[in-house]
Amino acid sequence: MSKRIVILLTALLAVAMLGGCGKESGALQDMKVEKYVTLGEYTGLPAQLPSADVDEAQIEELFKALYLDSVTPDMGITDRQVVAGDTVNIDYEGKKDGVAFAGGTDSGAQLEIGSGHFIPGFEDGLIGAAPGETRDLELLFPENYGNAELAGQAVVFTVTVNFIYPTEYSDEVVARLGIDDINTVEEMRQFVRDYLESNARSTYQRTLESKVVDNLVAGCVFQEIPEAVVQRYRDNVREGMEADCAAQGVDINTYCMYNYGMDAETFLDQYAQEAAKQSLAFQAVANAENLNISDEELQETLEQYAAQGGYASVEEFLGELDREEYREYFMFEKVLEFLTQNAQITEY
């Protein structure tokens, strides 16, 4: 199954309570899930993933990008010529046989001379240019260029250098970013560091969760999945997708083909089957490890959620949702925490 449609159980709160299966209750906790799934080894699940470390180069790259976006023309250097290593602000238009080609025109673009981001000859052709100067660069696209219509073709880029970005950072520019309580270069650099480290930790956790869920399901042996369970997932995800499609003005088949490379019915079938398997496997682990949510625990947690959300009561907080949906969601969280804490992690 495509990795693009693997479901993380922490997202399943949006799915309505599972439908009934025969004479059994619709709630997962009341189902005899062991009839449908035999657990494999679920402690020490392998998870190989990149570390959450952030290096100084990443911090500098993002800091520089944010900083340069706030440099205005009046702050730029205009009293000297461009040299290798400068970052310049340019306007350019590319033409082939005198006709502008798609993707070859931009204004206010940032370019570091020597970065190799543009085709050979483009950056070198701007060395020695003075801000305000316009140059015509006669160049060849590489033979292996990704656009077959331009690969190996002769073109002319008309480029105007607007200004050179200052090489030293200033608090004045940082203050223009408009970030609360960030007014100096050092404060901005720390802000970027904190952001990247937080993002790296979140990405690490999501990747870890995805891998342990994949490996949990892969190690299980499933009997025939109750169709009522699968259908409930199918119906609910269809409802959500149809709402998205209506907002975007597209039909559901077009939406699925664009996002998932398959028609809607194929996607919904695969999604529902995978969601049902994951849910049954999670419930089986909860049963084995005593991770189910009691009525008292459910009520206490819902009261906390209601208070944090400013609701007068649990009933007001729940609205039209059934509390069993939340029971299952909280169980999913507990099982996922158990699996990740007991995973065998290898970082690279």
Short mmCIF file of C-alpha atoms in Angstrom, two decimals:
data_model
loop_
_atom_site.label_atom_id
_atom_site.label_comp_id
_atom_site.label_asym_id
_atom_site.label_seq_id
_atom_site.Cartn_x
_atom_site.Cartn_y
_atom_site.Cartn_z
CA MET A 1 0.00 0.00 0.00
CA SER A 2 1.27 3.49 -0.87
CA LYS A 3 3.00 5.27 2.01
CA ARG A 4 0.95 8.34 1.13
CA ILE A 5 -2.20 6.76 2.51
CA VAL A 6 -0.91 4.99 5.61
CA ILE A 7 -3.04 6.20 8.53
CA LEU A 8 -1.62 7.34 11.83
CA LEU A 9 -3.88 6.31 14.65
CA THR A 10 -3.55 9.65 16.40
CA ALA A 11 -5.64 11.14 13.58
CA LEU A 12 -8.57 8.79 14.10
CA LEU A 13 -10.50 11.01 16.51
CA ALA A 14 -12.26 12.41 13.48
CA VAL A 15 -13.68 8.99 12.63
CA ALA A 16 -17.09 8.27 14.13
CA MET A 17 -17.73 5.37 16.52
CA LEU A 18 -17.39 2.01 14.79
CA GLY A 19 -20.60 0.33 13.71
CA GLY A 20 -21.93 -2.89 15.22
CA CYS A 21 -20.55 -6.28 14.18
CA GLY A 22 -23.12 -9.04 14.47
CA LYS A 23 -24.35 -9.07 18.05
CA GLU A 24 -21.24 -7.40 19.40
CA SER A 25 -21.16 -3.79 20.55
CA GLY A 26 -19.88 -1.21 18.04
CA ALA A 27 -17.31 0.05 20.50
CA LEU A 28 -13.85 -1.41 20.00
CA GLN A 29 -13.38 -2.05 23.69
CA ASP A 30 -16.49 -4.27 23.73
CA MET A 31 -15.52 -6.26 20.65
CA LYS A 32 -13.79 -9.62 20.89
CA VAL A 33 -11.02 -8.37 18.63
CA GLU A 34 -8.95 -11.51 19.20
CA LYS A 35 -11.41 -13.23 16.82
CA TYR A 36 -10.11 -11.01 14.04
CA VAL A 37 -6.45 -10.39 14.84
CA THR A 38 -3.58 -12.36 16.34
CA LEU A 39 -0.84 -10.11 17.64
CA GLY A 40 2.76 -10.68 16.69
CA GLU A 41 5.63 -9.35 18.79
CA TYR A 42 4.68 -5.79 19.69
CA THR A 43 7.36 -4.81 22.17
CA GLY A 44 10.76 -3.89 20.79
CA LEU A 45 9.32 -3.03 17.38
CA PRO A 46 12.19 -1.88 15.12
CA ALA A 47 12.27 1.75 14.06
CA GLN A 48 15.12 3.08 11.95
CA LEU A 49 14.96 6.84 11.50
CA PRO A 50 17.12 9.97 11.25
CA SER A 51 18.07 11.71 14.46
CA ALA A 52 16.35 14.89 15.58
CA ASP A 53 19.62 16.84 15.62
CA VAL A 54 19.73 20.27 14.00
CA ASP A 55 23.09 21.45 12.72
CA GLU A 56 24.41 24.99 12.53
CA ALA A 57 24.21 25.02 8.72
CA GLN A 58 20.43 24.49 8.86
CA ILE A 59 20.06 27.29 11.37
CA GLU A 60 22.15 29.66 9.29
CA GLU A 61 20.29 28.80 6.08
CA LEU A 62 16.85 29.55 7.53
CA PHE A 63 18.07 32.60 9.42
CA LYS A 64 19.58 34.02 6.26
CA ALA A 65 16.46 33.35 4.20
CA LEU A 66 14.21 35.11 6.73
CA TYR A 67 16.64 37.97 7.12
CA LEU A 68 17.11 38.61 3.40
CA ASP A 69 13.36 38.66 2.85
CA SER A 70 13.20 41.71 5.12
CA VAL A 71 15.98 43.68 3.43
CA THR A 72 14.44 46.51 1.40
CA PRO A 73 16.13 48.17 -1.60
CA ASP A 74 17.07 51.22 0.46
CA MET A 75 19.11 48.95 2.73
CA GLY A 76 20.95 47.31 -0.17
CA ILE A 77 24.48 48.02 -1.36
CA THR A 78 24.54 50.04 -4.59
CA ASP A 79 27.99 51.66 -4.60
CA ARG A 80 30.15 48.74 -5.77
CA GLN A 81 30.22 45.94 -8.33
CA VAL A 82 29.10 42.36 -7.76
CA VAL A 83 31.77 39.89 -6.64
CA ALA A 84 31.71 36.11 -6.11
CA GLY A 85 29.98 35.25 -2.85
CA ASP A 86 27.58 38.21 -2.98
CA THR A 87 23.85 37.67 -2.69
CA VAL A 88 22.08 39.91 -5.17
CA ASN A 89 18.53 40.97 -5.85
CA ILE A 90 17.76 40.65 -9.57
CA ASP A 91 15.07 40.84 -12.23
CA TYR A 92 15.47 38.54 -15.20
CA GLU A 93 13.74 37.35 -18.35
CA GLY A 94 14.84 34.34 -20.39
CA LYS A 95 14.13 34.05 -24.12
CA LYS A 96 14.62 31.29 -26.67
CA ASP A 97 14.66 32.44 -30.29
CA GLY A 98 13.43 35.82 -29.04
CA VAL A 99 10.40 34.40 -27.24
CA ALA A 100 10.11 34.32 -23.44
CA PHE A 101 9.80 30.76 -22.13
CA ALA A 102 7.76 29.51 -19.18
CA GLY A 103 9.55 29.70 -15.85
CA GLY A 104 12.31 31.93 -17.20
CA THR A 105 11.11 35.25 -15.77
CA ASP A 106 11.20 36.63 -12.24
CA SER A 107 11.57 39.91 -10.39
CA GLY A 108 13.11 40.61 -7.01
CA ALA A 109 14.78 37.19 -7.00
CA GLN A 110 17.59 36.43 -4.56
CA LEU A 111 20.71 34.77 -5.94
CA GLU A 112 23.99 33.93 -4.24
CA ILE A 113 26.78 34.24 -6.78
CA GLY A 114 28.63 30.95 -6.84
CA SER A 115 25.82 28.85 -5.36
CA GLY A 116 25.24 26.98 -8.62
CA HIS A 117 21.48 27.41 -8.34
CA PHE A 118 21.21 28.77 -11.88
CA ILE A 119 22.47 27.23 -15.13
CA PRO A 120 26.20 27.45 -15.91
CA GLY A 121 27.32 30.94 -16.87
CA PHE A 122 24.39 32.80 -15.34
CA GLU A 123 26.00 33.62 -12.00
CA ASP A 124 29.48 34.21 -13.41
CA GLY A 125 27.92 36.55 -15.96
CA LEU A 126 26.84 38.93 -13.21
CA ILE A 127 30.29 39.32 -11.62
CA GLY A 128 31.43 42.90 -12.18
CA ALA A 129 27.92 44.23 -12.75
CA ALA A 130 26.96 47.39 -10.91
CA PRO A 131 23.55 47.71 -9.22
CA GLY A 132 21.16 49.22 -11.76
CA GLU A 133 23.03 47.63 -14.68
CA THR A 134 21.30 45.31 -17.15
CA ARG A 135 23.16 42.54 -18.94
CA ASP A 136 22.24 40.08 -21.69
CA LEU A 137 23.66 36.64 -20.91
CA GLU A 138 23.94 34.28 -23.90
CA LEU A 139 23.81 30.79 -22.36
CA LEU A 140 23.17 27.12 -23.06
CA PHE A 141 20.92 24.92 -20.99
CA PRO A 142 22.65 21.66 -19.98
CA GLU A 143 21.94 18.64 -22.19
CA ASN A 144 20.51 16.78 -19.18
CA TYR A 145 18.23 19.65 -18.10
CA GLY A 146 14.89 18.44 -16.72
CA ASN A 147 12.79 20.35 -19.27
CA ALA A 148 13.24 18.53 -22.59
CA GLU A 149 12.17 21.60 -24.56
CA LEU A 150 15.08 23.61 -23.12
CA ALA A 151 17.73 20.91 -22.71
CA GLY A 152 20.80 21.85 -24.74
CA GLN A 153 19.11 24.95 -26.13
CA ALA A 154 20.66 28.40 -26.61
CA VAL A 155 18.88 31.15 -24.69
CA VAL A 156 19.38 34.77 -23.69
CA PHE A 157 18.73 35.98 -20.18
CA THR A 158 18.25 39.73 -19.74
CA VAL A 159 19.22 40.41 -16.13
CA THR A 160 19.07 43.60 -14.07
CA VAL A 161 20.96 43.75 -10.78
CA ASN A 162 18.82 45.77 -8.38
CA PHE A 163 21.10 45.74 -5.35
CA ILE A 164 23.58 43.68 -3.36
CA TYR A 165 22.48 42.38 0.02
CA PRO A 166 24.54 43.61 2.99
CA THR A 167 27.04 41.05 4.25
CA GLU A 168 26.55 42.04 7.89
CA TYR A 169 23.33 41.46 9.79
CA SER A 170 21.65 44.36 11.58
CA ASP A 171 19.05 44.62 14.34
CA GLU A 172 17.14 47.14 12.21
CA VAL A 173 16.31 44.52 9.60
CA VAL A 174 15.37 41.92 12.22
CA ALA A 175 12.95 44.36 13.82
CA ARG A 176 11.13 44.60 10.48
CA LEU A 177 10.28 40.91 10.56
CA GLY A 178 7.42 41.70 12.92
CA ILE A 179 7.92 38.72 15.22
CA ASP A 180 6.81 39.44 18.79
CA ASP A 181 9.68 40.06 21.20
CA ILE A 182 12.30 39.49 18.46
CA ASN A 183 14.26 42.69 17.87
CA THR A 184 17.93 41.74 17.59
CA VAL A 185 20.05 39.46 15.44
CA GLU A 186 20.84 37.20 18.38
CA GLU A 187 17.20 36.96 19.41
CA MET A 188 16.30 36.07 15.85
CA ARG A 189 19.00 33.42 15.62
CA GLN A 190 17.76 31.82 18.87
CA PHE A 191 14.20 31.96 17.57
CA VAL A 192 15.25 30.09 14.44
CA ARG A 193 17.19 27.53 16.49
CA ASP A 194 14.20 26.90 18.78
CA TYR A 195 11.85 26.59 15.81
CA LEU A 196 14.03 24.09 13.94
CA GLU A 197 14.68 22.01 17.06
CA SER A 198 10.97 21.89 17.90
CA ASN A 199 10.11 20.98 14.32
CA ALA A 200 12.81 18.29 14.26
CA ARG A 201 11.46 16.74 17.47
CA SER A 202 7.91 16.74 16.09
CA THR A 203 9.05 15.18 12.81
CA TYR A 204 11.08 12.58 14.70
CA GLN A 205 8.08 11.63 16.84
CA ARG A 206 5.71 11.40 13.86
CA THR A 207 8.20 9.26 11.95
CA LEU A 208 8.70 7.00 14.96
CA GLU A 209 4.95 6.59 15.41
CA SER A 210 4.44 5.82 11.74
CA LYS A 211 7.14 3.14 11.73
CA VAL A 212 5.96 1.36 14.88
CA VAL A 213 2.37 1.35 13.62
CA ASP A 214 3.48 -0.06 10.26
CA ASN A 215 5.52 -2.76 11.99
CA LEU A 216 2.77 -3.57 14.48
CA VAL A 217 0.26 -4.21 11.70
CA ALA A 218 2.81 -6.08 9.58
CA GLY A 219 3.44 -8.50 12.47
CA CYS A 220 -0.24 -9.29 13.02
CA VAL A 221 -2.24 -12.10 11.47
CA PHE A 222 -5.74 -10.93 10.51
CA GLN A 223 -8.80 -13.03 9.93
CA GLU A 224 -11.56 -11.59 7.79
CA ILE A 225 -12.17 -8.01 8.94
CA PRO A 226 -15.83 -7.38 9.84
CA GLU A 227 -17.35 -5.47 6.94
CA ALA A 228 -19.37 -3.25 9.29
CA VAL A 229 -16.11 -1.95 10.78
CA VAL A 230 -14.57 -1.32 7.37
CA GLN A 231 -17.71 0.33 6.04
CA ARG A 232 -17.90 2.77 8.93
CA TYR A 233 -14.37 3.99 8.19
CA ARG A 234 -15.13 4.16 4.48
CA ASP A 235 -18.29 6.20 5.03
CA ASN A 236 -16.66 8.66 7.39
CA VAL A 237 -13.58 9.35 5.30
CA ARG A 238 -15.79 9.73 2.21
CA GLU A 239 -17.89 12.31 4.02
CA GLY A 240 -14.81 14.31 4.98
CA MET A 241 -13.31 14.11 1.49
CA GLU A 242 -16.55 15.14 -0.18
CA ALA A 243 -16.64 18.24 2.03
CA ASP A 244 -13.06 19.07 0.98
CA CYS A 245 -13.92 18.49 -2.66
CA ALA A 246 -16.97 20.76 -2.47
CA ALA A 247 -14.84 23.51 -0.96
CA GLN A 248 -12.25 23.11 -3.74
CA GLY A 249 -14.78 22.74 -6.52
CA VAL A 250 -13.55 19.31 -7.69
CA ASP A 251 -15.14 15.89 -7.82
CA ILE A 252 -13.91 13.15 -5.51
CA ASN A 253 -12.35 11.04 -8.28
CA THR A 254 -10.28 13.96 -9.55
CA TYR A 255 -9.24 14.72 -5.97
CA CYS A 256 -8.10 11.14 -5.34
CA MET A 257 -6.30 10.78 -8.65
CA TYR A 258 -4.39 14.01 -8.03
CA ASN A 259 -3.49 13.33 -4.39
CA TYR A 260 -3.20 9.54 -4.31
CA GLY A 261 -2.87 8.35 -7.90
CA MET A 262 -5.99 6.18 -7.78
CA ASP A 263 -9.74 6.50 -8.17
CA ALA A 264 -11.92 7.29 -5.17
CA GLU A 265 -13.34 3.80 -4.61
CA THR A 266 -9.90 2.19 -4.66
CA PHE A 267 -8.54 4.76 -2.25
CA LEU A 268 -11.50 4.48 0.12
CA ASP A 269 -11.30 0.69 0.14
CA GLN A 270 -7.57 0.71 0.94
CA TYR A 271 -7.92 3.45 3.56
CA ALA A 272 -10.82 1.73 5.31
CA GLN A 273 -9.10 -1.66 5.35
CA GLU A 274 -5.88 -0.19 6.75
CA ALA A 275 -7.74 1.87 9.37
CA ALA A 276 -9.75 -1.15 10.48
CA LYS A 277 -6.62 -3.31 10.80
CA GLN A 278 -4.78 -0.67 12.81
CA SER A 279 -7.73 -0.15 15.13
CA LEU A 280 -8.15 -3.85 15.78
CA ALA A 281 -4.42 -4.27 16.41
CA PHE A 282 -4.38 -1.31 18.81
CA GLN A 283 -7.35 -2.69 20.71
CA ALA A 284 -5.65 -6.08 20.96
CA VAL A 285 -2.55 -4.43 22.47
CA ALA A 286 -4.74 -2.44 24.85
CA ASN A 287 -6.39 -5.66 26.00
CA ALA A 288 -3.04 -7.41 26.44
CA GLU A 289 -1.40 -4.53 28.33
CA ASN A 290 -4.40 -3.27 30.32
CA LEU A 291 -4.41 0.05 28.47
CA ASN A 292 -8.16 0.40 28.04
CA ILE A 293 -9.89 3.53 29.26
CA SER A 294 -12.22 3.01 32.21
CA ASP A 295 -15.43 4.98 32.64
CA GLU A 296 -13.84 6.94 35.49
CA GLU A 297 -10.71 7.75 33.48
CA LEU A 298 -12.80 8.77 30.48
CA GLN A 299 -14.98 11.09 32.55
CA GLU A 300 -11.97 12.67 34.26
CA THR A 301 -10.16 13.27 30.99
CA LEU A 302 -13.24 14.70 29.31
CA GLU A 303 -13.75 17.06 32.23
CA GLN A 304 -10.17 18.28 31.81
CA TYR A 305 -10.70 18.82 28.08
CA ALA A 306 -13.96 20.68 28.70
CA ALA A 307 -12.39 22.95 31.33
CA GLN A 308 -9.40 23.71 29.10
CA GLY A 309 -11.74 24.56 26.23
CA GLY A 310 -13.90 26.85 28.34
CA TYR A 311 -16.98 24.63 28.20
CA ALA A 312 -19.50 24.61 31.02
CA SER A 313 -19.88 20.82 30.98
CA VAL A 314 -18.66 17.63 29.35
CA GLU A 315 -21.97 17.41 27.48
CA GLU A 316 -21.45 20.85 25.96
CA PHE A 317 -17.90 19.87 25.01
CA LEU A 318 -19.03 16.63 23.35
CA GLY A 319 -21.82 18.20 21.32
CA GLU A 320 -22.98 15.62 18.78
CA LEU A 321 -19.95 13.35 19.29
CA ASP A 322 -20.31 10.17 21.30
CA ARG A 323 -18.02 9.76 24.30
CA GLU A 324 -17.03 6.32 22.94
CA GLU A 325 -15.19 8.13 20.15
CA TYR A 326 -13.07 9.79 22.78
CA ARG A 327 -12.60 6.56 24.72
CA GLU A 328 -11.09 4.99 21.61
CA TYR A 329 -9.00 8.05 20.83
CA PHE A 330 -7.51 8.12 24.35
CA MET A 331 -6.86 4.39 24.09
CA PHE A 332 -5.07 4.93 20.78
CA GLU A 333 -2.86 7.54 22.46
CA LYS A 334 -1.98 5.22 25.34
CA VAL A 335 -1.15 2.32 23.04
CA LEU A 336 0.90 4.51 20.72
CA GLU A 337 2.86 5.84 23.69
CA PHE A 338 3.44 2.27 24.90
CA LEU A 339 4.66 1.13 21.47
CA THR A 340 7.04 4.05 20.96
CA GLN A 341 8.46 3.83 24.49
CA ASN A 342 9.19 0.15 23.97
CA ALA A 343 10.44 0.41 20.37
CA GLN A 344 13.93 -0.63 19.34
CA ILE A 345 15.17 2.61 17.79
CA THR A 346 18.14 2.90 15.47
CA GLU A 347 19.13 6.43 14.47
CA TYR A 348 21.21 7.46 11.51
#
